Amino acid sequence: MIREGTFEEAMSVFDNIPEFERYASETEMQSKLIEGSLILVTEKVGELIGFKMGYPLNDSEFYSWLGGVVPKYRKASCAKDMLKAQEKWLKAHDYKRVRVKSMNRFSGMLCMLIRNGYDIERVDEYAHPELERICFVKAL
């Protein structure tokens, strides 16, 4: 089941995703979630197993900032289902585009975005290739 959730619920899932590194405090992370932000969580048998957070960039564009699914439930289309739920919410709130960034090391995410109509807009290069960000955009 996918539903709107809280920052605390999302962080409880975040802490169970081994690929994520805490690059900022929870206070710093929460400060990104301005008015109009969306937090989705996925539950299975009463257990939180996934989350997706994002915030508006302006009146027509939304940034899908952070999300993931705990390893045990990957390959069960949870991430894709949250992506679709987020897009449905964005359309209902009159957004025209959604933007998202990912990294080469998250190949599953890259493939899912491409399969679901997200176009590569650019690559933000860093000194170390593992840190490069691939920027996607999708018209809604």
CSV table of C-alpha atoms in Angstrom, one decimal:
chain,number,residue,atom,x,y,z
A,1,MET,CA,0.0,0.0,0.0
A,2,ILE,CA,1.3,3.4,-1.0
A,3,ARG,CA,0.2,6.4,1.1
A,4,GLU,CA,1.4,9.9,2.0
A,5,GLY,CA,3.7,9.6,5.0
A,6,THR,CA,5.8,11.6,7.4
A,7,PHE,CA,9.4,12.6,7.3
A,8,GLU,CA,10.0,10.4,10.4
A,9,GLU,CA,8.5,7.4,8.5
A,10,ALA,CA,10.6,8.1,5.5
A,11,MET,CA,13.8,8.3,7.6
A,12,SER,CA,13.0,5.0,9.3
A,13,VAL,CA,13.1,3.4,5.8
A,14,PHE,CA,16.1,5.5,4.8
A,15,ASP,CA,18.1,4.0,7.7
A,16,ASN,CA,17.5,0.5,6.4
A,17,ILE,CA,18.8,1.2,2.9
A,18,PRO,CA,22.5,0.2,2.8
A,19,GLU,CA,23.4,2.2,-0.3
A,20,PHE,CA,22.5,5.5,1.4
A,21,GLU,CA,25.0,7.5,3.2
A,22,ARG,CA,23.9,10.2,5.7
A,23,TYR,CA,25.4,13.2,4.0
A,24,ALA,CA,23.4,15.7,6.1
A,25,SER,CA,21.7,15.8,9.5
A,26,GLU,CA,18.0,15.0,9.6
A,27,THR,CA,17.4,18.6,10.4
A,28,GLU,CA,19.2,19.7,7.2
A,29,MET,CA,17.3,17.0,5.2
A,30,GLN,CA,14.0,18.1,6.6
A,31,SER,CA,14.7,21.7,5.7
A,32,LYS,CA,14.5,20.8,2.0
A,33,LEU,CA,10.9,19.8,2.4
A,34,ILE,CA,9.2,23.1,1.9
A,35,GLU,CA,5.5,23.8,1.5
A,36,GLY,CA,4.1,21.7,-1.3
A,37,SER,CA,6.5,18.8,-0.7
A,38,LEU,CA,5.3,15.2,-1.0
A,39,ILE,CA,6.4,12.2,1.1
A,40,LEU,CA,5.1,8.8,0.0
A,41,VAL,CA,5.7,5.6,1.9
A,42,THR,CA,5.0,2.0,1.0
A,43,GLU,CA,3.8,-0.5,3.5
A,44,LYS,CA,3.7,-4.3,3.2
A,45,VAL,CA,2.0,-6.3,6.0
A,46,GLY,CA,2.3,-3.2,8.3
A,47,GLU,CA,6.1,-2.8,7.7
A,48,LEU,CA,7.4,0.3,6.0
A,49,ILE,CA,9.5,-0.8,3.1
A,50,GLY,CA,9.9,2.2,0.8
A,51,PHE,CA,9.7,6.0,0.6
A,52,LYS,CA,9.9,8.8,-2.0
A,53,MET,CA,10.3,12.5,-1.1
A,54,GLY,CA,10.3,15.5,-3.3
A,55,TYR,CA,9.5,19.2,-3.3
A,56,PRO,CA,8.4,21.9,-5.8
A,57,LEU,CA,11.1,23.8,-7.7
A,58,ASN,CA,8.5,26.3,-8.9
A,59,ASP,CA,4.8,26.3,-9.8
A,60,SER,CA,5.3,23.9,-12.8
A,61,GLU,CA,8.3,21.8,-11.8
A,62,PHE,CA,8.8,19.3,-9.0
A,63,TYR,CA,12.0,17.7,-7.9
A,64,SER,CA,11.9,14.0,-6.9
A,65,TRP,CA,14.6,14.2,-4.4
A,66,LEU,CA,15.2,11.0,-2.5
A,67,GLY,CA,13.7,7.6,-2.3
A,68,GLY,CA,14.4,3.9,-2.0
A,69,VAL,CA,13.1,0.4,-1.1
A,70,VAL,CA,14.7,-1.9,1.5
A,71,PRO,CA,16.7,-4.7,-0.2
A,72,LYS,CA,14.3,-7.5,0.8
A,73,TYR,CA,11.4,-6.0,-1.3
A,74,ARG,CA,13.3,-4.9,-4.4
A,75,LYS,CA,12.2,-6.5,-7.7
A,76,ALA,CA,8.6,-6.3,-6.4
A,77,SER,CA,7.9,-3.1,-8.4
A,78,CYS,CA,7.6,-1.0,-5.2
A,79,ALA,CA,9.8,1.8,-6.6
A,80,LYS,CA,7.9,1.9,-9.9
A,81,ASP,CA,4.6,1.9,-8.1
A,82,MET,CA,5.8,4.9,-6.0
A,83,LEU,CA,7.0,6.6,-9.1
A,84,LYS,CA,3.6,6.3,-10.7
A,85,ALA,CA,1.8,7.4,-7.5
A,86,GLN,CA,4.1,10.5,-7.4
A,87,GLU,CA,3.4,11.3,-11.0
A,88,LYS,CA,-0.4,10.9,-10.5
A,89,TRP,CA,-0.2,13.3,-7.5
A,90,LEU,CA,1.9,15.8,-9.5
A,91,LYS,CA,-0.6,15.8,-12.4
A,92,ALA,CA,-3.5,16.4,-9.9
A,93,HIS,CA,-1.5,19.4,-8.6
A,94,ASP,CA,-0.9,20.8,-12.1
A,95,TYR,CA,2.8,20.2,-12.3
A,96,LYS,CA,4.1,20.1,-15.9
A,97,ARG,CA,7.5,18.4,-15.3
A,98,VAL,CA,9.3,16.3,-12.8
A,99,ARG,CA,13.1,16.3,-12.4
A,100,VAL,CA,15.2,13.7,-10.7
A,101,LYS,CA,18.9,12.9,-10.3
A,102,SER,CA,20.7,9.6,-9.8
A,103,MET,CA,24.1,8.1,-10.0
A,104,ASN,CA,25.7,5.5,-12.2
A,105,ARG,CA,26.1,3.2,-9.2
A,106,PHE,CA,22.3,3.0,-8.9
A,107,SER,CA,21.8,1.1,-12.2
A,108,GLY,CA,18.3,-0.2,-11.2
A,109,MET,CA,17.1,3.4,-10.7
A,110,LEU,CA,18.6,4.6,-14.0
A,111,CYS,CA,16.9,1.7,-15.9
A,112,MET,CA,13.6,2.3,-14.2
A,113,LEU,CA,13.6,6.0,-15.0
A,114,ILE,CA,14.4,5.4,-18.7
A,115,ARG,CA,11.8,2.7,-19.0
A,116,ASN,CA,9.2,5.1,-17.6
A,117,GLY,CA,9.8,7.9,-19.9
A,118,TYR,CA,12.4,10.0,-18.2
A,119,ASP,CA,14.9,11.7,-20.5
A,120,ILE,CA,18.5,12.4,-19.6
A,121,GLU,CA,18.9,16.1,-19.5
A,122,ARG,CA,22.6,16.4,-18.5
A,123,VAL,CA,25.4,14.8,-16.4
A,124,ASP,CA,26.8,16.8,-13.6
A,125,GLU,CA,30.5,15.8,-13.5
A,126,TYR,CA,32.6,15.6,-10.3
A,127,ALA,CA,36.2,14.9,-9.7
A,128,HIS,CA,35.4,11.3,-9.0
A,129,PRO,CA,33.2,9.4,-11.6
A,130,GLU,CA,31.3,7.6,-8.9
A,131,LEU,CA,29.9,11.0,-7.7
A,132,GLU,CA,28.6,12.1,-11.1
A,133,ARG,CA,24.9,12.9,-11.1
A,134,ILE,CA,22.7,12.0,-14.1
A,135,CYS,CA,19.9,14.5,-14.4
A,136,PHE,CA,16.5,13.4,-15.8
A,137,VAL,CA,13.4,15.2,-16.7
A,138,LYS,CA,9.9,14.0,-17.6
A,139,ALA,CA,7.0,16.0,-19.0
A,140,LEU,CA,3.7,15.1,-17.3
